[in-house]
Amino acid sequence: MNDTTWLARAIELASINVTEGGGPFGAVIVRDGEEVADGQNRVTRDLDPTAHAEVVAIRAAAKAVGDFSLAGCTLYSSCEPCPMCMASALWARVDRVVYAADRDDAARAGFDDGDFYSLFDRPRSEWGLRVEAQRLASAAEPFEAWLADAERTAY
């Protein structure tokens, strides 16, 4: 199978999801030409704003392979991943992300992530979300414990 076939599968998942009351997004994780896992947008069904198709697929793929690293995998998405999903792909260490529709297609359908794409280029005072740092004396203790743990699993 090739990129076109896997993208068609992601689009099919997205279309099916719409008929079942979900959002118009689907994703597939592939390794060595085999599907590892798939995902559909489950935000409204699960009442989980992080349950985007890509994140659902990444979670399922990590469980399927028994590792938090998805190195060697490709993430196929029916639409350009939003910043959260792209960050998730980076954390999962997928090798490639391939998508069909782009962010402009999504925006025309009411899924405009434009503000999210540019958020970190703006001062925090313009984010529309109060983000405050309150430095406690103990703030670094978890990191010190992490560094001191010779048995830790680095990621």
PDB file of C-alpha atoms in Angstrom:
ATOM      1  CA  MET A   1       0.000   0.000   0.000  1.00  0.00           C
ATOM      2  CA  ASN A   2       1.108   3.559  -0.629  1.00  0.00           C
ATOM      3  CA  ASP A   3       0.461   7.023   0.805  1.00  0.00           C
ATOM      4  CA  THR A   4      -2.641   7.503  -1.331  1.00  0.00           C
ATOM      5  CA  THR A   5      -4.176   4.269  -0.060  1.00  0.00           C
ATOM      6  CA  TRP A   6      -3.511   5.113   3.591  1.00  0.00           C
ATOM      7  CA  LEU A   7      -4.834   8.655   3.167  1.00  0.00           C
ATOM      8  CA  ALA A   8      -7.977   7.210   1.598  1.00  0.00           C
ATOM      9  CA  ARG A   9      -8.344   4.998   4.677  1.00  0.00           C
ATOM     10  CA  ALA A  10      -8.007   8.034   6.977  1.00  0.00           C
ATOM     11  CA  ILE A  11     -10.597   9.932   4.928  1.00  0.00           C
ATOM     12  CA  GLU A  12     -12.922   6.925   5.057  1.00  0.00           C
ATOM     13  CA  LEU A  13     -12.607   6.826   8.855  1.00  0.00           C
ATOM     14  CA  ALA A  14     -13.415  10.548   8.996  1.00  0.00           C
ATOM     15  CA  SER A  15     -16.481  10.159   6.786  1.00  0.00           C
ATOM     16  CA  ILE A  16     -17.762   7.201   8.800  1.00  0.00           C
ATOM     17  CA  ASN A  17     -17.227   9.197  11.980  1.00  0.00           C
ATOM     18  CA  VAL A  18     -19.448  12.000  10.672  1.00  0.00           C
ATOM     19  CA  THR A  19     -22.268   9.533   9.985  1.00  0.00           C
ATOM     20  CA  GLU A  20     -21.905   8.305  13.577  1.00  0.00           C
ATOM     21  CA  GLY A  21     -22.133  11.809  15.037  1.00  0.00           C
ATOM     22  CA  GLY A  22     -18.420  12.517  15.396  1.00  0.00           C
ATOM     23  CA  GLY A  23     -16.121  15.132  13.919  1.00  0.00           C
ATOM     24  CA  PRO A  24     -14.809  14.918  10.332  1.00  0.00           C
ATOM     25  CA  PHE A  25     -11.339  13.631  11.172  1.00  0.00           C
ATOM     26  CA  GLY A  26      -9.652  10.244  10.851  1.00  0.00           C
ATOM     27  CA  ALA A  27      -6.097   8.987  11.262  1.00  0.00           C
ATOM     28  CA  VAL A  28      -4.079   5.824  10.696  1.00  0.00           C
ATOM     29  CA  ILE A  29      -0.673   4.811  12.077  1.00  0.00           C
ATOM     30  CA  VAL A  30       1.339   2.551   9.753  1.00  0.00           C
ATOM     31  CA  ARG A  31       4.609   0.692  10.305  1.00  0.00           C
ATOM     32  CA  ASP A  32       6.320  -1.469   7.691  1.00  0.00           C
ATOM     33  CA  GLY A  33       3.299  -1.250   5.404  1.00  0.00           C
ATOM     34  CA  GLU A  34       0.884  -2.553   8.051  1.00  0.00           C
ATOM     35  CA  GLU A  35      -1.786  -0.662   9.962  1.00  0.00           C
ATOM     36  CA  VAL A  36      -0.849  -0.464  13.635  1.00  0.00           C
ATOM     37  CA  ALA A  37      -3.873   1.528  14.810  1.00  0.00           C
ATOM     38  CA  ASP A  38      -6.458   4.023  13.689  1.00  0.00           C
ATOM     39  CA  GLY A  39      -8.421   6.799  15.286  1.00  0.00           C
ATOM     40  CA  GLN A  40     -11.445   8.967  14.768  1.00  0.00           C
ATOM     41  CA  ASN A  41     -12.251  12.291  16.373  1.00  0.00           C
ATOM     42  CA  ARG A  42     -14.053  11.473  19.628  1.00  0.00           C
ATOM     43  CA  VAL A  43     -14.202  14.933  21.199  1.00  0.00           C
ATOM     44  CA  THR A  44     -17.982  15.155  21.501  1.00  0.00           C
ATOM     45  CA  ARG A  45     -18.606  11.443  22.052  1.00  0.00           C
ATOM     46  CA  ASP A  46     -16.088  11.130  24.892  1.00  0.00           C
ATOM     47  CA  LEU A  47     -16.438  14.716  26.157  1.00  0.00           C
ATOM     48  CA  ASP A  48     -12.663  14.927  25.777  1.00  0.00           C
ATOM     49  CA  PRO A  49     -11.238  17.993  24.016  1.00  0.00           C
ATOM     50  CA  THR A  50      -7.954  16.131  23.466  1.00  0.00           C
ATOM     51  CA  ALA A  51      -9.556  13.153  21.688  1.00  0.00           C
ATOM     52  CA  HIS A  52      -8.603  14.279  18.192  1.00  0.00           C
ATOM     53  CA  ALA A  53      -8.251  11.489  15.631  1.00  0.00           C
ATOM     54  CA  GLU A  54      -4.462  11.707  15.577  1.00  0.00           C
ATOM     55  CA  VAL A  55      -4.163  11.571  19.375  1.00  0.00           C
ATOM     56  CA  VAL A  56      -6.611   8.655  19.554  1.00  0.00           C
ATOM     57  CA  ALA A  57      -4.555   6.813  16.911  1.00  0.00           C
ATOM     58  CA  ILE A  58      -1.252   7.588  18.651  1.00  0.00           C
ATOM     59  CA  ARG A  59      -2.586   6.321  21.996  1.00  0.00           C
ATOM     60  CA  ALA A  60      -3.874   3.115  20.390  1.00  0.00           C
ATOM     61  CA  ALA A  61      -0.654   2.570  18.427  1.00  0.00           C
ATOM     62  CA  ALA A  62       1.551   2.998  21.499  1.00  0.00           C
ATOM     63  CA  LYS A  63      -0.531   0.390  23.317  1.00  0.00           C
ATOM     64  CA  ALA A  64      -0.465  -1.923  20.296  1.00  0.00           C
ATOM     65  CA  VAL A  65       3.328  -1.846  19.962  1.00  0.00           C
ATOM     66  CA  GLY A  66       3.952  -1.721  23.714  1.00  0.00           C
ATOM     67  CA  ASP A  67       6.122   1.374  23.544  1.00  0.00           C
ATOM     68  CA  PHE A  68       5.672   5.123  23.837  1.00  0.00           C
ATOM     69  CA  SER A  69       7.980   5.558  20.848  1.00  0.00           C
ATOM     70  CA  LEU A  70       6.390   5.148  17.446  1.00  0.00           C
ATOM     71  CA  ALA A  71       9.697   5.442  15.611  1.00  0.00           C
ATOM     72  CA  GLY A  72       9.415   3.760  12.252  1.00  0.00           C
ATOM     73  CA  CYS A  73       5.755   4.730  11.921  1.00  0.00           C
ATOM     74  CA  THR A  74       3.915   7.112   9.632  1.00  0.00           C
ATOM     75  CA  LEU A  75       0.848   9.026  10.780  1.00  0.00           C
ATOM     76  CA  TYR A  76      -1.720   9.464   8.017  1.00  0.00           C
ATOM     77  CA  SER A  77      -4.439  12.012   8.713  1.00  0.00           C
ATOM     78  CA  SER A  78      -7.512  13.040   6.800  1.00  0.00           C
ATOM     79  CA  CYS A  79      -6.610  16.648   7.606  1.00  0.00           C
ATOM     80  CA  GLU A  80      -3.525  18.658   8.517  1.00  0.00           C
ATOM     81  CA  PRO A  81      -2.919  18.019  12.209  1.00  0.00           C
ATOM     82  CA  CYS A  82      -3.622  20.873  14.591  1.00  0.00           C
ATOM     83  CA  PRO A  83      -0.749  22.091  16.786  1.00  0.00           C
ATOM     84  CA  MET A  84      -1.727  19.729  19.636  1.00  0.00           C
ATOM     85  CA  CYS A  85      -1.765  16.732  17.305  1.00  0.00           C
ATOM     86  CA  MET A  86       1.482  17.732  15.620  1.00  0.00           C
ATOM     87  CA  ALA A  87       3.131  18.072  19.031  1.00  0.00           C
ATOM     88  CA  SER A  88       1.774  14.627  19.938  1.00  0.00           C
ATOM     89  CA  ALA A  89       3.307  13.203  16.752  1.00  0.00           C
ATOM     90  CA  LEU A  90       6.630  14.771  17.691  1.00  0.00           C
ATOM     91  CA  TRP A  91       6.475  13.368  21.238  1.00  0.00           C
ATOM     92  CA  ALA A  92       5.559   9.943  19.814  1.00  0.00           C
ATOM     93  CA  ARG A  93       8.548  10.189  17.470  1.00  0.00           C
ATOM     94  CA  VAL A  94       6.687   9.133  14.345  1.00  0.00           C
ATOM     95  CA  ASP A  95       8.916   9.321  11.285  1.00  0.00           C
ATOM     96  CA  ARG A  96       6.425  11.050   8.988  1.00  0.00           C
ATOM     97  CA  VAL A  97       3.105  12.841   9.005  1.00  0.00           C
ATOM     98  CA  VAL A  98       1.091  12.771   5.775  1.00  0.00           C
ATOM     99  CA  TYR A  99      -2.245  14.564   5.479  1.00  0.00           C
ATOM    100  CA  ALA A 100      -4.942  15.134   2.866  1.00  0.00           C
ATOM    101  CA  ALA A 101      -7.072  18.245   3.529  1.00  0.00           C
ATOM    102  CA  ASP A 102      -5.264  21.292   4.877  1.00  0.00           C
ATOM    103  CA  ARG A 103      -5.976  23.779   7.665  1.00  0.00           C
ATOM    104  CA  ASP A 104      -7.867  26.062   5.262  1.00  0.00           C
ATOM    105  CA  ASP A 105     -10.257  23.239   4.341  1.00  0.00           C
ATOM    106  CA  ALA A 106     -10.830  22.620   8.055  1.00  0.00           C
ATOM    107  CA  ALA A 107     -11.390  26.325   8.735  1.00  0.00           C
ATOM    108  CA  ARG A 108     -14.043  26.525   6.022  1.00  0.00           C
ATOM    109  CA  ALA A 109     -15.890  23.710   7.823  1.00  0.00           C
ATOM    110  CA  GLY A 110     -15.752  25.581  11.142  1.00  0.00           C
ATOM    111  CA  PHE A 111     -12.540  24.091  12.529  1.00  0.00           C
ATOM    112  CA  ASP A 112     -10.296  27.154  12.423  1.00  0.00           C
ATOM    113  CA  ASP A 113      -7.087  26.579  14.372  1.00  0.00           C
ATOM    114  CA  GLY A 114      -5.414  29.706  12.995  1.00  0.00           C
ATOM    115  CA  ASP A 115      -5.101  31.300  16.427  1.00  0.00           C
ATOM    116  CA  PHE A 116      -3.485  28.153  17.791  1.00  0.00           C
ATOM    117  CA  TYR A 117      -0.886  28.006  15.025  1.00  0.00           C
ATOM    118  CA  SER A 118       0.245  31.553  15.788  1.00  0.00           C
ATOM    119  CA  LEU A 119      -0.232  31.486  19.567  1.00  0.00           C
ATOM    120  CA  PHE A 120       3.398  31.053  20.588  1.00  0.00           C
ATOM    121  CA  ASP A 121       4.506  33.873  18.302  1.00  0.00           C
ATOM    122  CA  ARG A 122       2.444  36.327  20.376  1.00  0.00           C
ATOM    123  CA  PRO A 123       3.029  37.687  23.880  1.00  0.00           C
ATOM    124  CA  ARG A 124       1.213  35.728  26.595  1.00  0.00           C
ATOM    125  CA  SER A 125      -0.874  38.791  27.347  1.00  0.00           C
ATOM    126  CA  GLU A 126      -2.562  38.267  23.958  1.00  0.00           C
ATOM    127  CA  TRP A 127      -3.274  34.546  24.325  1.00  0.00           C
ATOM    128  CA  GLY A 128      -6.838  34.867  25.594  1.00  0.00           C
ATOM    129  CA  LEU A 129      -5.917  32.466  28.396  1.00  0.00           C
ATOM    130  CA  ARG A 130      -4.327  33.551  31.650  1.00  0.00           C
ATOM    131  CA  VAL A 131      -1.047  31.724  32.093  1.00  0.00           C
ATOM    132  CA  GLU A 132       0.803  32.528  35.297  1.00  0.00           C
ATOM    133  CA  ALA A 133       4.026  31.235  36.811  1.00  0.00           C
ATOM    134  CA  GLN A 134       4.241  31.006  40.588  1.00  0.00           C
ATOM    135  CA  ARG A 135       7.689  29.717  41.423  1.00  0.00           C
ATOM    136  CA  LEU A 136       7.646  27.663  44.638  1.00  0.00           C
ATOM    137  CA  ALA A 137      10.836  26.653  46.436  1.00  0.00           C
ATOM    138  CA  SER A 138       9.944  23.023  45.747  1.00  0.00           C
ATOM    139  CA  ALA A 139       9.250  23.523  42.031  1.00  0.00           C
ATOM    140  CA  ALA A 140      12.394  21.734  40.832  1.00  0.00           C
ATOM    141  CA  GLU A 141      12.134  18.784  43.257  1.00  0.00           C
ATOM    142  CA  PRO A 142      10.360  16.439  40.802  1.00  0.00           C
ATOM    143  CA  PHE A 143      13.067  17.109  38.210  1.00  0.00           C
ATOM    144  CA  GLU A 144      15.819  16.508  40.760  1.00  0.00           C
ATOM    145  CA  ALA A 145      14.160  13.208  41.724  1.00  0.00           C
ATOM    146  CA  TRP A 146      13.918  12.296  38.047  1.00  0.00           C
ATOM    147  CA  LEU A 147      17.598  13.015  37.440  1.00  0.00           C
ATOM    148  CA  ALA A 148      18.596  11.057  40.554  1.00  0.00           C
ATOM    149  CA  ASP A 149      16.623   7.973  39.499  1.00  0.00           C
ATOM    150  CA  ALA A 150      19.077   5.657  37.759  1.00  0.00           C
ATOM    151  CA  GLU A 151      16.180   3.341  36.818  1.00  0.00           C
ATOM    152  CA  ARG A 152      14.196   5.998  34.953  1.00  0.00           C
ATOM    153  CA  THR A 153      12.966   5.388  31.433  1.00  0.00           C
ATOM    154  CA  ALA A 154      14.153   8.362  29.432  1.00  0.00           C
ATOM    155  CA  TYR A 155      11.869   9.782  26.819  1.00  0.00           C
TER     156      TYR A 155
END
